Amino acid sequence: MEIIAWVVIVLIGIVGLGIWWHFSLRRRIDARMHEAQPEERQALMDIQRDIDRGKAARQGFFF
């Protein structure tokens, strides 16, 4: 029983870190996009588009 509890705690931690990383990356890209030069802004928009495509490919499994 104790092993299962540790596995659950680790899984919750991994999922929490994944959610934090996803949203913090989005926030950093948004902040940089407003200050960036046109070429960098286009590159950041491409990155966001790729993130959104990956999200759509999951078909909303987690979000």
Coordinates of C-alpha atoms in Angstrom, one line a residue, residues 2-12:
E2 CA 2.8 2.4 0.8
I3 CA 4.4 1.9 -2.7
I4 CA 1.1 2.7 -4.4
A5 CA 0.9 6.0 -2.3
W6 CA 4.3 7.0 -3.4
V7 CA 3.5 6.2 -7.1
V8 CA 0.4 8.3 -6.9
I9 CA 2.2 11.2 -5.3
V10 CA 4.9 11.1 -8.0
L11 CA 2.3 10.9 -10.8
I12 CA 0.5 13.9 -9.4

